[in-house]
XYZ file of N, CA, C and O in Angstrom:
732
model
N -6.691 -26.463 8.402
C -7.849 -25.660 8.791
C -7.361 -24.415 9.536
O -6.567 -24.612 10.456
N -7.727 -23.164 9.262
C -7.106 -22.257 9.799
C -7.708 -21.949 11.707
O -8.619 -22.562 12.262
N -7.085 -21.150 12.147
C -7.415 -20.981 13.287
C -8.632 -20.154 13.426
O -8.427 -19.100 12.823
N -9.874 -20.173 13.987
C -10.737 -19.265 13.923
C -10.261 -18.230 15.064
O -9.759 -18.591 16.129
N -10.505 -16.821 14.667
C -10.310 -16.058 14.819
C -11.636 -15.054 16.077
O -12.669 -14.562 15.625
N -11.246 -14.966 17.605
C -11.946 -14.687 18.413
C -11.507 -13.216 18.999
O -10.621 -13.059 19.839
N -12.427 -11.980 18.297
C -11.228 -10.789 18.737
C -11.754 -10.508 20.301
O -12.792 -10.817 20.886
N -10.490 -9.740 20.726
C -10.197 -9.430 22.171
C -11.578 -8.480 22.969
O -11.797 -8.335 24.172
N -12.366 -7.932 21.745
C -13.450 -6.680 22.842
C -14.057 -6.573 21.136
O -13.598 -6.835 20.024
N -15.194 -6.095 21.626
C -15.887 -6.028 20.575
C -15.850 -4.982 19.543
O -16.207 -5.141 18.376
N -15.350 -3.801 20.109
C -14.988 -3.042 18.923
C -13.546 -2.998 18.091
O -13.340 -2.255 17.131
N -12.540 -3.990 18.680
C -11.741 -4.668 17.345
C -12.215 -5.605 16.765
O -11.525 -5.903 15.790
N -13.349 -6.423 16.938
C -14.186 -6.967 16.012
C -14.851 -6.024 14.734
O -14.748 -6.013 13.508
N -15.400 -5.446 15.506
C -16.172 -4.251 14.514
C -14.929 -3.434 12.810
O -15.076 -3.149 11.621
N -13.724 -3.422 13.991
C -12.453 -2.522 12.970
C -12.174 -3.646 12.346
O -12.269 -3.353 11.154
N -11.816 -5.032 12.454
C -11.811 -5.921 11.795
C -12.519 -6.576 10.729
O -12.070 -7.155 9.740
N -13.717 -6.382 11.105
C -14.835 -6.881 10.255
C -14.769 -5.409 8.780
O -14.761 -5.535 7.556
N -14.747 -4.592 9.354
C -14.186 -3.412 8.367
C -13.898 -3.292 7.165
O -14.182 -2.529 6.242
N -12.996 -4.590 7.410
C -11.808 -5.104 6.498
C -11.957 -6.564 5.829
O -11.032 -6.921 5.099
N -12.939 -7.348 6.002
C -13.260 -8.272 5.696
C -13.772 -8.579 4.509
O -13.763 -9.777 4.225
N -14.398 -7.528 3.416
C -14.650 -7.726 2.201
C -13.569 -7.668 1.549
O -13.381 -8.518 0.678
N -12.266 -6.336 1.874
C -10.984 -5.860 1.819
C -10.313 -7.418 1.208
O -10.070 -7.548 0.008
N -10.102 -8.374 2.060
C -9.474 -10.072 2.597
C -9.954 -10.505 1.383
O -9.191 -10.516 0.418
N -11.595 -11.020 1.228
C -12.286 -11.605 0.915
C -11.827 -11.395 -0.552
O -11.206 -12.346 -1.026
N -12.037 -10.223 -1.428
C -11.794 -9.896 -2.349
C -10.236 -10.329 -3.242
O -9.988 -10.777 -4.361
N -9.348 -9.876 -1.941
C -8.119 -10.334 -2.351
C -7.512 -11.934 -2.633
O -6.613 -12.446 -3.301
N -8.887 -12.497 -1.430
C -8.665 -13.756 -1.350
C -8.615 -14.534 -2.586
O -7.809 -15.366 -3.000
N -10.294 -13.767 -3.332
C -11.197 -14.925 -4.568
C -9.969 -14.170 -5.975
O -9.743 -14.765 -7.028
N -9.441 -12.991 -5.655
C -8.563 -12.326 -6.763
C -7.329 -13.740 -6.846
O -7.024 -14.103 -7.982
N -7.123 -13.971 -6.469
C -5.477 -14.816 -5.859
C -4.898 -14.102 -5.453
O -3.785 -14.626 -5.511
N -4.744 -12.939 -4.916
C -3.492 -12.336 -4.515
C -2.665 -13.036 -3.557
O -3.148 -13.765 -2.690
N -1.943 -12.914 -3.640
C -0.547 -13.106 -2.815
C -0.196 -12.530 -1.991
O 0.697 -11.777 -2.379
N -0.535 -12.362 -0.261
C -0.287 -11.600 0.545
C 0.098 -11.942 1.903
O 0.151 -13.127 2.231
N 0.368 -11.020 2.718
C 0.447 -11.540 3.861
C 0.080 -10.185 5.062
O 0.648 -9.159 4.685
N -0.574 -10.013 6.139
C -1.397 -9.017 6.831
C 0.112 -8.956 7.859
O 0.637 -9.934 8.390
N 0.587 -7.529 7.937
C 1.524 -7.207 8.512
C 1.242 -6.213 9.564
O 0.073 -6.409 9.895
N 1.751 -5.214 10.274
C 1.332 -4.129 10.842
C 0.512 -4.317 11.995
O 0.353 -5.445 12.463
N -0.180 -3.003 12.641
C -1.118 -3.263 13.719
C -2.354 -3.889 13.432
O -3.197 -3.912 14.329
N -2.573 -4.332 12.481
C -4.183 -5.451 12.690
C -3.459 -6.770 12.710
O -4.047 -7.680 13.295
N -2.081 -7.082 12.080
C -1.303 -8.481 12.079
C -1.119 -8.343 14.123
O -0.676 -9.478 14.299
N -1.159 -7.962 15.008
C -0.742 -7.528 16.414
C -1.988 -8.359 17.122
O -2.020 -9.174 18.043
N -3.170 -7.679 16.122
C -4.651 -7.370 16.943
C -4.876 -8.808 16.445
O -5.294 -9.570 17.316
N -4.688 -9.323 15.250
C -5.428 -10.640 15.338
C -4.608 -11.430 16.153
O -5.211 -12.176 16.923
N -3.180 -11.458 16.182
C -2.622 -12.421 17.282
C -3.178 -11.868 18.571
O -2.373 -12.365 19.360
N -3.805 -11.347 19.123
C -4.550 -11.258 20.310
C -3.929 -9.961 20.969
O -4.153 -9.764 22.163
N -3.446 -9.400 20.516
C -3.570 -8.010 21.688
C -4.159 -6.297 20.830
O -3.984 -5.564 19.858
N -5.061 -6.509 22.315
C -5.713 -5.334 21.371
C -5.496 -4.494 21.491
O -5.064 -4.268 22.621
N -5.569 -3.258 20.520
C -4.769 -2.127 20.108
C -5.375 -1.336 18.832
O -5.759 -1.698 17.720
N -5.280 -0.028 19.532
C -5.845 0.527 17.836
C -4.642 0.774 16.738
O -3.419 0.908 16.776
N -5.773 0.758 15.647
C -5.345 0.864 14.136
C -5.702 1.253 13.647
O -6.900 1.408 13.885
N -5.164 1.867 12.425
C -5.912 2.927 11.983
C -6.466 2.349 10.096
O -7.342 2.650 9.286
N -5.257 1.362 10.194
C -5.307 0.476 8.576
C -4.872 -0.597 8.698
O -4.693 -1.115 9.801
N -4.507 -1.375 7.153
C -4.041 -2.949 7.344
C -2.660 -2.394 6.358
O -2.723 -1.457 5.562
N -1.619 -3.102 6.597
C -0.562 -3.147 6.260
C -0.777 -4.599 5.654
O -1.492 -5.505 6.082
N 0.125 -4.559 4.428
C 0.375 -5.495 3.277
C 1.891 -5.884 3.025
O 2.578 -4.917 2.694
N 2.411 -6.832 3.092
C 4.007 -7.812 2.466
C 2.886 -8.576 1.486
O 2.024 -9.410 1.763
N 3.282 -7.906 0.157
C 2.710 -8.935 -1.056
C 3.957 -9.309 -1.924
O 5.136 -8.962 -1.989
N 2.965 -10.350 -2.679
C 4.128 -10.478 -4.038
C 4.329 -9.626 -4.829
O 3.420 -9.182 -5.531
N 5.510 -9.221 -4.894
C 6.067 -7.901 -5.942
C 6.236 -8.449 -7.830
O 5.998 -7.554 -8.641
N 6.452 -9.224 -8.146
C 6.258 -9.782 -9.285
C 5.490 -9.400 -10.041
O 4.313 -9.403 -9.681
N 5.769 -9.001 -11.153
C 4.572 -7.430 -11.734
C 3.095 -8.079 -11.800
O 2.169 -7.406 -11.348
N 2.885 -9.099 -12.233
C 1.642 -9.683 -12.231
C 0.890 -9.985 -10.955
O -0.296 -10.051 -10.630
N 1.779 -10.103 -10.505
C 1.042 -10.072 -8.931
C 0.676 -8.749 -7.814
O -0.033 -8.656 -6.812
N 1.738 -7.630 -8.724
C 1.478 -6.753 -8.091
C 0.338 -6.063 -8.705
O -0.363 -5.257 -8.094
N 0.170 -6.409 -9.958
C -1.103 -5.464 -10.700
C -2.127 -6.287 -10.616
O -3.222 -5.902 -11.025
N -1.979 -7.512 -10.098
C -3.672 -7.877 -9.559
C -3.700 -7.042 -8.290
O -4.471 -6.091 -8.414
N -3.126 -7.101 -7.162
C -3.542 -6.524 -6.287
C -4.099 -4.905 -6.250
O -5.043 -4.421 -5.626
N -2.970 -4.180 -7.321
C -3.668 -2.679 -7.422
C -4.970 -2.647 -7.988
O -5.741 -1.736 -7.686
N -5.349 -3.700 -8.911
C -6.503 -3.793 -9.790
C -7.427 -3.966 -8.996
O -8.380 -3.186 -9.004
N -7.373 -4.969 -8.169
C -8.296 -5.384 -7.150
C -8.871 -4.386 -6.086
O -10.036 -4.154 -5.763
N -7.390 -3.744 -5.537
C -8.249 -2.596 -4.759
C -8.467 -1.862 -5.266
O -9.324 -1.243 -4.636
N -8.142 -1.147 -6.603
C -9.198 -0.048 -7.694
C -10.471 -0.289 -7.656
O -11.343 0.570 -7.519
N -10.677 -1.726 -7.801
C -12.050 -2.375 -7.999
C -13.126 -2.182 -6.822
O -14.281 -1.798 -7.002
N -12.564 -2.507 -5.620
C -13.024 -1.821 -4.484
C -12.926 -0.057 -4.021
O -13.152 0.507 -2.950
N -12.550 0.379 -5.166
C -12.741 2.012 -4.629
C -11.632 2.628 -3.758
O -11.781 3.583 -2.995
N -10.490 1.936 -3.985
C -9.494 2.438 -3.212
C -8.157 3.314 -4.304
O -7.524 2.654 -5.128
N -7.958 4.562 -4.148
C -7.328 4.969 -4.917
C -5.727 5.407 -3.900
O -5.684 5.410 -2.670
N -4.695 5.701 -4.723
C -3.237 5.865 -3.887
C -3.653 7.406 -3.046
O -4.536 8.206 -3.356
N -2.932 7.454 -2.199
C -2.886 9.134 -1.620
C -1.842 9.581 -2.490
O -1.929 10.783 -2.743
N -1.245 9.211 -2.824
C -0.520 10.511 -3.464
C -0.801 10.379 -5.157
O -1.067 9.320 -5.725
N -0.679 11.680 -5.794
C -1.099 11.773 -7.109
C -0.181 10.822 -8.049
O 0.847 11.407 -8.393
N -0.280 9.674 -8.485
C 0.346 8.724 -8.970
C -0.668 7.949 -9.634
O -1.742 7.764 -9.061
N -0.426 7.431 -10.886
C -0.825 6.118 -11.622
C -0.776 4.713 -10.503
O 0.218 4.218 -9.971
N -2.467 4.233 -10.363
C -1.827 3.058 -9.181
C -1.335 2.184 -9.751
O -0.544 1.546 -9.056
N -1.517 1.660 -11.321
C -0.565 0.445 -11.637
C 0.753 0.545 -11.801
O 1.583 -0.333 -12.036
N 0.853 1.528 -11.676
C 3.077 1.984 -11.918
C 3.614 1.546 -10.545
O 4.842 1.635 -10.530
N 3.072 1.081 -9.330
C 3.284 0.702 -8.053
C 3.794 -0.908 -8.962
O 4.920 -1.399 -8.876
N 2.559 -1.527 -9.846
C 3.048 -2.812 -10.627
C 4.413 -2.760 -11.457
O 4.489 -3.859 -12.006
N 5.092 -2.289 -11.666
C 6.112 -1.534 -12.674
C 7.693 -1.580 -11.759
O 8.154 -0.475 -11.473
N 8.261 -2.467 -11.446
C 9.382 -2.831 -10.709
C 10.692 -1.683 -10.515
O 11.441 -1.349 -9.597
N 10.505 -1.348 -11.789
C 11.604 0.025 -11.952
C 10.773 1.294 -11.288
O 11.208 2.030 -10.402
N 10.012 1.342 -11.661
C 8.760 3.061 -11.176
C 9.212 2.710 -10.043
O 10.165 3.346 -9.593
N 8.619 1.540 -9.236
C 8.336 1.479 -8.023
C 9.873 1.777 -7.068
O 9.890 2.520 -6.087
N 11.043 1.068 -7.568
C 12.473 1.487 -7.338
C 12.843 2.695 -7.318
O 13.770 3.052 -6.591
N 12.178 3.545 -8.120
C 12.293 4.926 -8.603
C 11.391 5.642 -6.946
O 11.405 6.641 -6.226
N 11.017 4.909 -7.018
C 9.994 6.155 -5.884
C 10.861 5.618 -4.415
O 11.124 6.437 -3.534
N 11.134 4.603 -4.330
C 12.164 4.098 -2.890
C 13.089 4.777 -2.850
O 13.405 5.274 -1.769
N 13.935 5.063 -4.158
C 14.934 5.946 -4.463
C 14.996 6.880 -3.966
O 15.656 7.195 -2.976
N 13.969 7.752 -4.898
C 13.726 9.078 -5.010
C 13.150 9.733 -3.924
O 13.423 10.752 -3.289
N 12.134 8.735 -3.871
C 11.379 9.641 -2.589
C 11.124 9.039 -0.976
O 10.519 9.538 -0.028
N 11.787 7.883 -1.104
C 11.667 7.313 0.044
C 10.886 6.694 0.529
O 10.661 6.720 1.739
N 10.210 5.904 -0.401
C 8.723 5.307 -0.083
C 9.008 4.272 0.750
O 10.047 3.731 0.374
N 8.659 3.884 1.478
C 8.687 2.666 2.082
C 6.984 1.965 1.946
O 7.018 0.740 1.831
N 6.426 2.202 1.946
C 5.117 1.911 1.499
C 4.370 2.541 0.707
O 4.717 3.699 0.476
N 3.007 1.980 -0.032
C 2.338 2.741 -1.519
C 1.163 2.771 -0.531
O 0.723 1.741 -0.019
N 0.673 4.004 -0.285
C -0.823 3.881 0.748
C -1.802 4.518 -0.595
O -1.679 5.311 -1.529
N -3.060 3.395 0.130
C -4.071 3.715 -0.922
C -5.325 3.744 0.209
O -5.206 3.144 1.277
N -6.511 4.490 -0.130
C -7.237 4.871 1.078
C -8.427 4.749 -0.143
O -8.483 5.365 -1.207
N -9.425 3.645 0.455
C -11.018 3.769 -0.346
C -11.839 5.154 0.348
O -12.245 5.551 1.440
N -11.763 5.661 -1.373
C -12.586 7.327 -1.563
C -13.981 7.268 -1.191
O -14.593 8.329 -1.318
N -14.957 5.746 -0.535
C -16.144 6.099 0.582
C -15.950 6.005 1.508
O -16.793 6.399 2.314
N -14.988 5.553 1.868
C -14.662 5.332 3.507
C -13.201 5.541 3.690
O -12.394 4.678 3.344
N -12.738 7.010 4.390
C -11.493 7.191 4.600
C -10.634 6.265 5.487
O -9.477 6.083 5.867
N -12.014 5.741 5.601
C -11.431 4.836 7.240
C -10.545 3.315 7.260
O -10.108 2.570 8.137
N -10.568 3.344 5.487
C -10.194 2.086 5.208
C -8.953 2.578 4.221
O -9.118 2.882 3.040
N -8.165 2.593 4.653
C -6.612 2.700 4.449
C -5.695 1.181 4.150
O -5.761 0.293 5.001
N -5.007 1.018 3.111
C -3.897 0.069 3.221
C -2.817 0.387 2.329
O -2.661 0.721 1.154
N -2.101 0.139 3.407
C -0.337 0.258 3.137
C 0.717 -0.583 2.885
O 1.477 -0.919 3.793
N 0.852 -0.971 1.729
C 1.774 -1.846 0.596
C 2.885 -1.642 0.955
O 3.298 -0.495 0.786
N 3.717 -2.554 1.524
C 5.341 -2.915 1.449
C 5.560 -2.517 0.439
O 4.830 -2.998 -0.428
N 6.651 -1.437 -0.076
C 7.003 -1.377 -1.794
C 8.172 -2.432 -1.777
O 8.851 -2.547 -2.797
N 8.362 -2.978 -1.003
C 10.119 -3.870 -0.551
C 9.638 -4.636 0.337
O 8.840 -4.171 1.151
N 10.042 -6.064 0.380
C 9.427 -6.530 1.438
C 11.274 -7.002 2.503
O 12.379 -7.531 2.386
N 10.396 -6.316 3.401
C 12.013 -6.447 4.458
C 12.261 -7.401 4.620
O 13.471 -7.613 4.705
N 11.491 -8.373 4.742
C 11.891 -10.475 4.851
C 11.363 -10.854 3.460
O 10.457 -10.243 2.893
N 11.914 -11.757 3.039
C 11.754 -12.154 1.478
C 10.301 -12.434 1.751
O 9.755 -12.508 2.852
N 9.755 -12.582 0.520
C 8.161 -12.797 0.891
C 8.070 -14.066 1.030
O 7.486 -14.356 2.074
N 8.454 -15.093 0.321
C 8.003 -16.154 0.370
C 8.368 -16.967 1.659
O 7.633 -17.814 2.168
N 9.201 -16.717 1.968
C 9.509 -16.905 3.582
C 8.614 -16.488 4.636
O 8.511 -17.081 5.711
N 7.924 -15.386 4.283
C 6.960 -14.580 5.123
C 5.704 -15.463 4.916
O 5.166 -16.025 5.870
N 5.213 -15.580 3.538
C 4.529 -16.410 3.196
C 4.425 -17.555 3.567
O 3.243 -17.890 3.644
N 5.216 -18.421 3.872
C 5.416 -19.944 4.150
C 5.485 -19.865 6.193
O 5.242 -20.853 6.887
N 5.760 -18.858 6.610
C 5.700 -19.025 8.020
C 4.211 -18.364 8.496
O 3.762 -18.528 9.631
N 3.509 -17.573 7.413
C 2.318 -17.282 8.153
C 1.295 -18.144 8.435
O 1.045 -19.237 7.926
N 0.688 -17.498 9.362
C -0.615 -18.138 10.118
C -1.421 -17.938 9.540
O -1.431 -16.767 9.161
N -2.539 -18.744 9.081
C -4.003 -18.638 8.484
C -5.060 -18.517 9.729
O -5.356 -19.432 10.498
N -5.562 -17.177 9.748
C -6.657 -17.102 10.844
C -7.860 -17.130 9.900
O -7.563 -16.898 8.728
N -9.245 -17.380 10.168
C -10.182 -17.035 10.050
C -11.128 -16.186 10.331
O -11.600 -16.328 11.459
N -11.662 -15.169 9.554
C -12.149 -14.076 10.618
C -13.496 -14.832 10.244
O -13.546 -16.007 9.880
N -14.907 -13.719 10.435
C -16.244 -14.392 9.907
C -16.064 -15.413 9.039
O -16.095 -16.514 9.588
N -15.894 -15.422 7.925
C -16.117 -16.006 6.658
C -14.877 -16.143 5.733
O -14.913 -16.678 4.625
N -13.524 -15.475 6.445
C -12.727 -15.389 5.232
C -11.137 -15.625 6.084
O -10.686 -15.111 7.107
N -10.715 -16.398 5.356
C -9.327 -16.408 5.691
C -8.385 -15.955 5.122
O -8.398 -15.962 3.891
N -7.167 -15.368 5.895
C -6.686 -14.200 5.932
C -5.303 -14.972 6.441
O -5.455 -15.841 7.300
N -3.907 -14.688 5.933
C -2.853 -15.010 6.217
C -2.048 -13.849 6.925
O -1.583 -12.913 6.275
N -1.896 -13.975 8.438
C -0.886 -13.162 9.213
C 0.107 -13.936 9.451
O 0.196 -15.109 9.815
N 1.411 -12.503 9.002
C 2.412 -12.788 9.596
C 3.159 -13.195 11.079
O 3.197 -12.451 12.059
N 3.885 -14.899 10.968
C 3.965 -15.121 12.005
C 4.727 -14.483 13.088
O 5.672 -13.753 12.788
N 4.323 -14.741 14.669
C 4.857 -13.608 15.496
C 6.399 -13.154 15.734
O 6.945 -12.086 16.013
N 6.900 -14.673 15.453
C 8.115 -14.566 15.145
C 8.550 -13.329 14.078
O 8.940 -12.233 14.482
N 8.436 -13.641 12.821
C 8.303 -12.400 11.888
C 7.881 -11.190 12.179
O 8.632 -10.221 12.069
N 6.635 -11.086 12.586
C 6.140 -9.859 13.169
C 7.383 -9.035 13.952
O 7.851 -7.939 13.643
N 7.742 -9.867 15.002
C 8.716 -9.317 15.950
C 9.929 -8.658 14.805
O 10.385 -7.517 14.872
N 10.221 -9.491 13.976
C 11.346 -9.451 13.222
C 10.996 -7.707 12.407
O 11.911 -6.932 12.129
N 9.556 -7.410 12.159
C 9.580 -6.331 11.053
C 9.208 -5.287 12.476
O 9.632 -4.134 12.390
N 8.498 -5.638 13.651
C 8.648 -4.367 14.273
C 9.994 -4.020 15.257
O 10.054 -3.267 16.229
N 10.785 -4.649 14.785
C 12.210 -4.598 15.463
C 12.829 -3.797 14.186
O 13.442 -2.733 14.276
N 12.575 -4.455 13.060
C 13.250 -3.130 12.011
C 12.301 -1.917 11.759
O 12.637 -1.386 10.700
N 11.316 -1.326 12.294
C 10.978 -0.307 12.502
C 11.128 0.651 13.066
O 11.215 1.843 12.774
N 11.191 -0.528 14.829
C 11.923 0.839 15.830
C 10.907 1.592 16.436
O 11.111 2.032 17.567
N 9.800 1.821 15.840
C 8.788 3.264 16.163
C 8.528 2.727 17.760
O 8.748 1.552 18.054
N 8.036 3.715 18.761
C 7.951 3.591 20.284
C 6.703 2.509 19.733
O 7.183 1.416 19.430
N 5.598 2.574 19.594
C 4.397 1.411 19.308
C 4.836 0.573 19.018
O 4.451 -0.503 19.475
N 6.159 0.675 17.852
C 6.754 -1.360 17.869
C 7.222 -1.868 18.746
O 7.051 -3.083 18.853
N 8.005 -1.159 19.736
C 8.570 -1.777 20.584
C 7.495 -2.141 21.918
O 7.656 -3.004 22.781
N 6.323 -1.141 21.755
C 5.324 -1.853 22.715
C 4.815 -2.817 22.352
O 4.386 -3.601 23.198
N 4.705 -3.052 21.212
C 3.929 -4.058 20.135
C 4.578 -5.741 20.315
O 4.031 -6.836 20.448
N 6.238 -5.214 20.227
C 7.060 -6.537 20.647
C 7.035 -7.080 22.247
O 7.173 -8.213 22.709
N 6.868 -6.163 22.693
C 6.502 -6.763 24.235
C 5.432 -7.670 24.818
O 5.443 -8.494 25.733
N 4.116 -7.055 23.621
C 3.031 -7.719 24.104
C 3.024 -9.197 22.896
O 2.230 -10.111 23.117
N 3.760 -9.252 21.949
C 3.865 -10.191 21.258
C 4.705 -11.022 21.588
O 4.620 -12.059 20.931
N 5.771 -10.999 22.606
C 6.682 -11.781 22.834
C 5.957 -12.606 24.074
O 6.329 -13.754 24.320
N 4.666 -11.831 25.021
C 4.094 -12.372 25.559
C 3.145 -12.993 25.499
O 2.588 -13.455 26.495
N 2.637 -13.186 24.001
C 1.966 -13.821 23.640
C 2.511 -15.303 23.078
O 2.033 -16.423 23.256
N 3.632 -14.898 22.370
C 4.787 -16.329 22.382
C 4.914 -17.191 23.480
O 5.096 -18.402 23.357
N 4.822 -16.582 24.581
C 5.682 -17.179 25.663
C 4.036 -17.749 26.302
O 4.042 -18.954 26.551
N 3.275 -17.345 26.458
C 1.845 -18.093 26.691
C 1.495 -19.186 25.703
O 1.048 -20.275 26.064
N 1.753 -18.796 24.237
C 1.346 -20.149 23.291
C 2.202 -21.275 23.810
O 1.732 -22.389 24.041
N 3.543 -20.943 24.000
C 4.710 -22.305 23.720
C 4.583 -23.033 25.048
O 4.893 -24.199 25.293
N 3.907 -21.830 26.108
C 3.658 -22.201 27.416
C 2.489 -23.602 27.644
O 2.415 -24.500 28.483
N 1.782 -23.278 26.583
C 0.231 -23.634 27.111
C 0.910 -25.067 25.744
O 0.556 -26.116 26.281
N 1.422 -25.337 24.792
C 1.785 -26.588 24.134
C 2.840 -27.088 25.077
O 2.761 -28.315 25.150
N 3.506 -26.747 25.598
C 4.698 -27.212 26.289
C 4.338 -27.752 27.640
O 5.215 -28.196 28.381
């Protein structure tokens, strides 16, 4: 049973809930995912703004072209001028890490700018590992697999950016309260 999900103040509820058809959709699709980034932060309990949801999916072409399909389906097109199923396309997608340095495929739904998500083109921890250690929260109605904090720590330590390293501080103190409060 997953953990239900109680956000910190009410308007990261609100940015959360945002995103909840986003989940939902991906959920009933099968996709294969796992919620990384600053809303993976905010649902482990510290709140913080965000501006999108970050994605570690399955790269496996079939898995990656349900997911582009899926958010087409919801109205989300790439920011940059690109075919979104060639993100499905293992070589294209190599080609653009290459070439241009992608580290993520951002796609932003064309009614609401406000709903942004940003695709691992590489996933820095194998996925299925990522997969098998995440946490199932529940938000309203839909469950949603975040990466565990352990992991978390692990991808905002290979980031580096000044926000990860604030990010790891307040997550390591959130470790140290869980293991506190079982222990």
């Amino acid at each position: 049973m997953p953990e239900r999900w109680s956000g910190p103040h009410r308007f990261y509820n609100d940015h959360v809930a945002l995103f909840e058809p986003l989940f939902q959709a991906l959920n009933e699709a099968g996709v294969r995912y796992v919620v990384v980034g600053g809303v993976a932060v905010v649902l482990h309990g510290h709140a913080r703004l965000t501006a999108d949801i970050d994605l570690a999916c399955d790269l496996a072409p079939a898995q990656a072209r349900l997911l582009i399909e899926t958010l087409v389906n919801l109205g989300f097109a790439p920011r940059a001028s690109v075919e979104p199923l060639d993100f499905a396309d293992p070589n294209i997608r190599q080609s653009w890490i290459d070439d241009k340095g992608m580290e993520v495929f951002s796609m932003v739904d064309r009614a609401d700018p406000m709903r942004a998500v940003d695709i691992f083109a590489a996933s820095p921890i194998e996925f299925e590992q990522l997969l098998a250690r995440a946490d199932e929260i529940l938000l309203e109605a839909t469950a949603v697999r975040v990466a565990s904090i352990p992991d978390l720590i692990q991808l905002k330590r290979l980031a580096g950016r000044p926000q990860d390293l604030a990010d790891i501080e307040q997550l390591e103190r959130i470790l140290r309260r869980r293991e506190g409060a079982d222990g």
